[in-house]
Coordinates of C-alpha atoms in Angstrom, one line a residue:
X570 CA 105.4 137.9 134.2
X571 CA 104.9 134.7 136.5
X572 CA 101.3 134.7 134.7
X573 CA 102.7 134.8 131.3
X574 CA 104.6 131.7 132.1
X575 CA 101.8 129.5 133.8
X576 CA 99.5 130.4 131.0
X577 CA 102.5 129.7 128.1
X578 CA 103.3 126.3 130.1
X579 CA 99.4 125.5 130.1
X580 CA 99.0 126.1 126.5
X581 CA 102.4 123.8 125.7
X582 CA 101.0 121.1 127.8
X583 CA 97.4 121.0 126.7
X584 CA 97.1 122.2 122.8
X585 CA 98.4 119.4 121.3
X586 CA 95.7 117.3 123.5
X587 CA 93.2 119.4 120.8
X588 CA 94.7 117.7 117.8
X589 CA 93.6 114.1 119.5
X590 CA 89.8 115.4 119.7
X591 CA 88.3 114.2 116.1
X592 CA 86.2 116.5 114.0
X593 CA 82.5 116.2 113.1
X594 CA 83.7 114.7 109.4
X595 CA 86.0 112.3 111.5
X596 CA 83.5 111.3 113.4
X597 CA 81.0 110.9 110.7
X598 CA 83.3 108.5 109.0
X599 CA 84.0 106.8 112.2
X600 CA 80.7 105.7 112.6
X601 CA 80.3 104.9 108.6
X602 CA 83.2 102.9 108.3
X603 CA 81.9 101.3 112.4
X604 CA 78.5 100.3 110.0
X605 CA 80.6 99.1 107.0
X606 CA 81.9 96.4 109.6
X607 CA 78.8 95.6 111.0
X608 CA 77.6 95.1 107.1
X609 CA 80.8 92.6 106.6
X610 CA 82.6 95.0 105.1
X611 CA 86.6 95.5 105.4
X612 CA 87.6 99.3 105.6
X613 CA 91.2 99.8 104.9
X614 CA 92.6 103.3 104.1
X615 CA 95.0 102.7 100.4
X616 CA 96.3 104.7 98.2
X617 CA 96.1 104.8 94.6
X618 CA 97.5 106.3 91.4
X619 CA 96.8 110.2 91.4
X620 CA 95.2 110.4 87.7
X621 CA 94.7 114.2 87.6
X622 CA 98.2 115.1 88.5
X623 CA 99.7 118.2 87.5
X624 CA 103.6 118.6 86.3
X625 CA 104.3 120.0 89.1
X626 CA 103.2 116.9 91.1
X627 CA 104.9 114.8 88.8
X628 CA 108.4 115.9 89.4
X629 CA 110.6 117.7 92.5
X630 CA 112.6 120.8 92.6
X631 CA 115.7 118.4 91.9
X632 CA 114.3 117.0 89.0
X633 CA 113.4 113.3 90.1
X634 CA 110.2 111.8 88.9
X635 CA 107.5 111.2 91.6
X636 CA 104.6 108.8 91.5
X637 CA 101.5 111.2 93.0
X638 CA 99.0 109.1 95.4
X639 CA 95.7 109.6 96.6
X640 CA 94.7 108.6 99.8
X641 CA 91.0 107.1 99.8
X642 CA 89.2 104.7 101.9
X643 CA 88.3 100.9 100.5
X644 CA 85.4 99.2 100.8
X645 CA 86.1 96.0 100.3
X646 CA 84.1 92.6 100.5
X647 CA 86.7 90.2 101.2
X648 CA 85.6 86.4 99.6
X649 CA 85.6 83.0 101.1
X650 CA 86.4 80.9 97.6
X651 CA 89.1 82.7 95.8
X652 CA 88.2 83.8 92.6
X653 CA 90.3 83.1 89.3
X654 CA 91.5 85.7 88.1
X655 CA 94.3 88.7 88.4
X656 CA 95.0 91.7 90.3
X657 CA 92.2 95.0 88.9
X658 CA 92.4 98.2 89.2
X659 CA 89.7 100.2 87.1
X660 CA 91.1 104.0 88.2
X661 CA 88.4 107.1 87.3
X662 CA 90.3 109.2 84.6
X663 CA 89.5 112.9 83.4
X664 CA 89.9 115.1 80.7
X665 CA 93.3 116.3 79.8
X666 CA 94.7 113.2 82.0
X667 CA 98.5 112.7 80.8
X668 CA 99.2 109.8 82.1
X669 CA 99.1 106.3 79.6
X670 CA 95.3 104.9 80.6
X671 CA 93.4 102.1 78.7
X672 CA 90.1 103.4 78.3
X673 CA 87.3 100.9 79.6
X674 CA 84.4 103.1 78.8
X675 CA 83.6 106.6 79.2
X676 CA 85.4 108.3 82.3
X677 CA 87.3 105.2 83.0
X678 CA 90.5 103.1 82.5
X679 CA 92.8 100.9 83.5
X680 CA 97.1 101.5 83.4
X681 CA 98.4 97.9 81.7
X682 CA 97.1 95.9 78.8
X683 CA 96.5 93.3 80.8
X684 CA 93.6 94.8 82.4
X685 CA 92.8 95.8 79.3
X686 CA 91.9 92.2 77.9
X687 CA 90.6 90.9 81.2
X688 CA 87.9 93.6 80.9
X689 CA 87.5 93.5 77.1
X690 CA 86.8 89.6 77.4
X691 CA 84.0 90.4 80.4
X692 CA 81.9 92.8 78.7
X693 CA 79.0 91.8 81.5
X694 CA 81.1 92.7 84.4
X695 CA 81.7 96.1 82.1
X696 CA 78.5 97.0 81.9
X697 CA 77.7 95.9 85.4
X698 CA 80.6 98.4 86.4
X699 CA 78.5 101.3 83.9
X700 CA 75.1 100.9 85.3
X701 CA 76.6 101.2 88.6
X702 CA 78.8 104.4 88.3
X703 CA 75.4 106.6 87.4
X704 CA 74.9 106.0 91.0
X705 CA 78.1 106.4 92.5
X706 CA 79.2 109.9 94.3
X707 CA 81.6 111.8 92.4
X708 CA 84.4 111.0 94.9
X709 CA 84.7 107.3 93.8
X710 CA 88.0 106.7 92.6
X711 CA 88.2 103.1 91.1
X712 CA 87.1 99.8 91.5
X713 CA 89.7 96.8 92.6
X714 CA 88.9 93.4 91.9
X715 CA 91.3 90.6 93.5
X716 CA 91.4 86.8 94.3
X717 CA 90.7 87.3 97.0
X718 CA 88.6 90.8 97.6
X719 CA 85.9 93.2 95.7
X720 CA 86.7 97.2 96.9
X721 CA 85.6 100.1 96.2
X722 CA 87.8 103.0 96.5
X723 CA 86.5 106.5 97.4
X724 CA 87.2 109.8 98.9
X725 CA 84.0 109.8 101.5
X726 CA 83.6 113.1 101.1
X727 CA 79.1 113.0 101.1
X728 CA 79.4 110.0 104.0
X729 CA 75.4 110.4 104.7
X730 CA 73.6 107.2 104.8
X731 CA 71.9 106.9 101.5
X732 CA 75.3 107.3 99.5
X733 CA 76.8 104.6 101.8
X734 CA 73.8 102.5 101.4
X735 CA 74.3 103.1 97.6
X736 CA 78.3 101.6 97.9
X737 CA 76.9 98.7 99.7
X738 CA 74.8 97.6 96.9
X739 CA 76.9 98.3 94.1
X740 CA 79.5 96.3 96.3
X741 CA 76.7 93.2 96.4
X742 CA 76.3 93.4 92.8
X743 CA 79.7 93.0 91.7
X744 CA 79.9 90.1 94.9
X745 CA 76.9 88.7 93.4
X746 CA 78.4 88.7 89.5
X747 CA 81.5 86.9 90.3
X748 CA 79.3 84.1 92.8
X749 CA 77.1 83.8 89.5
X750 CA 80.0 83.4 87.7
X751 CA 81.6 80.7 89.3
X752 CA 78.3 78.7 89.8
X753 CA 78.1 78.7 86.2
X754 CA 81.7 77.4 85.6
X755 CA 82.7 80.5 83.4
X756 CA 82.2 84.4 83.3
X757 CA 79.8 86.4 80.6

């Protein structure tokens, strides 16, 4: 019985000590995300607007409407000149989505009208943002463009180095469109 005890006490003392060891996929990430740094990159865990979500995510037992998140890691650039324009968030929709979405272009959308026209007068940065998502992993979830950042939002789910190096780019690009931009005093 004394055994019982010792080894019960043991286990209380030293399992939860298991939960602080990360897991290969942590550690994969950790040392992505470690890179993304190194390449002047800002990794900052957000979430975002859950466009799949089923009724039954979209309201509780009691009846009250919820607003169903995914959480996803950023990739973000952040700028040194602030860039002119508003708040972006280009969110990856699918079929049967329920929620209200202004579609940008196949597969994508944006939630207000505002977006909407900020997009619709840009049609370079549009197709900028189409040539790029044929080379995106499945698990990116949208695009953000701020003042004062450039992010891509994903899932890291395939975290091997040729999908990473393939966010980086895409990442330059859209870097590279808005510097372009404001050296030529105006955008598309």
């Amino acid at each position: 019985m004394t055994w019982i005890i010792i080894v019960g006490l043991f286990l209380l003392a030293f399992v939860p000590l298991l939960y602080a060891i990360p897991s290969p996929k942590q550690r994969r990430q950790a040392k992505i995300r470690k890179r993304a740094m190194s390449d002047g990159i800002r990794v900052e865990v957000m979430y975002i607007p859950k466009m799949s979500a089923d009724a039954s995510e979209m309201v509780n037992a009691g009846g009250k409407l919820l607003k169903p998140k995914i959480e996803c890691a950023a990739y973000q650039f952040i700028l040194t000149k602030p860039l002119d324009l508003p708040h972006l968030l280009l969110l990856k929709t699918y079929e049967g989505d329920k929620s209200s979405v202004y579609q940008i272009f196949n597969g994508w959308g944006v939630r207000n009208e505002g977006e909407l026209r900020f997009f619709n007068k840009h049609p370079k940065l549009v197709e900028l943002i189409v040539t790029s998502t044929s080379r995106l992993p499945q698990d990116v979830l949208a695009f953000e463009f701020a003042p004062n950042k450039i992010s891509l939002l994903w899932r890291e789910s395939d975290d091997s180095e040729s999908v990473y190096q393939g966010v980086l780019g895409i990442l330059r690009e859209a870097k590279g469109y808005f510097e372009d931009s404001e050296n030529r005093g105006n955008r598309d």
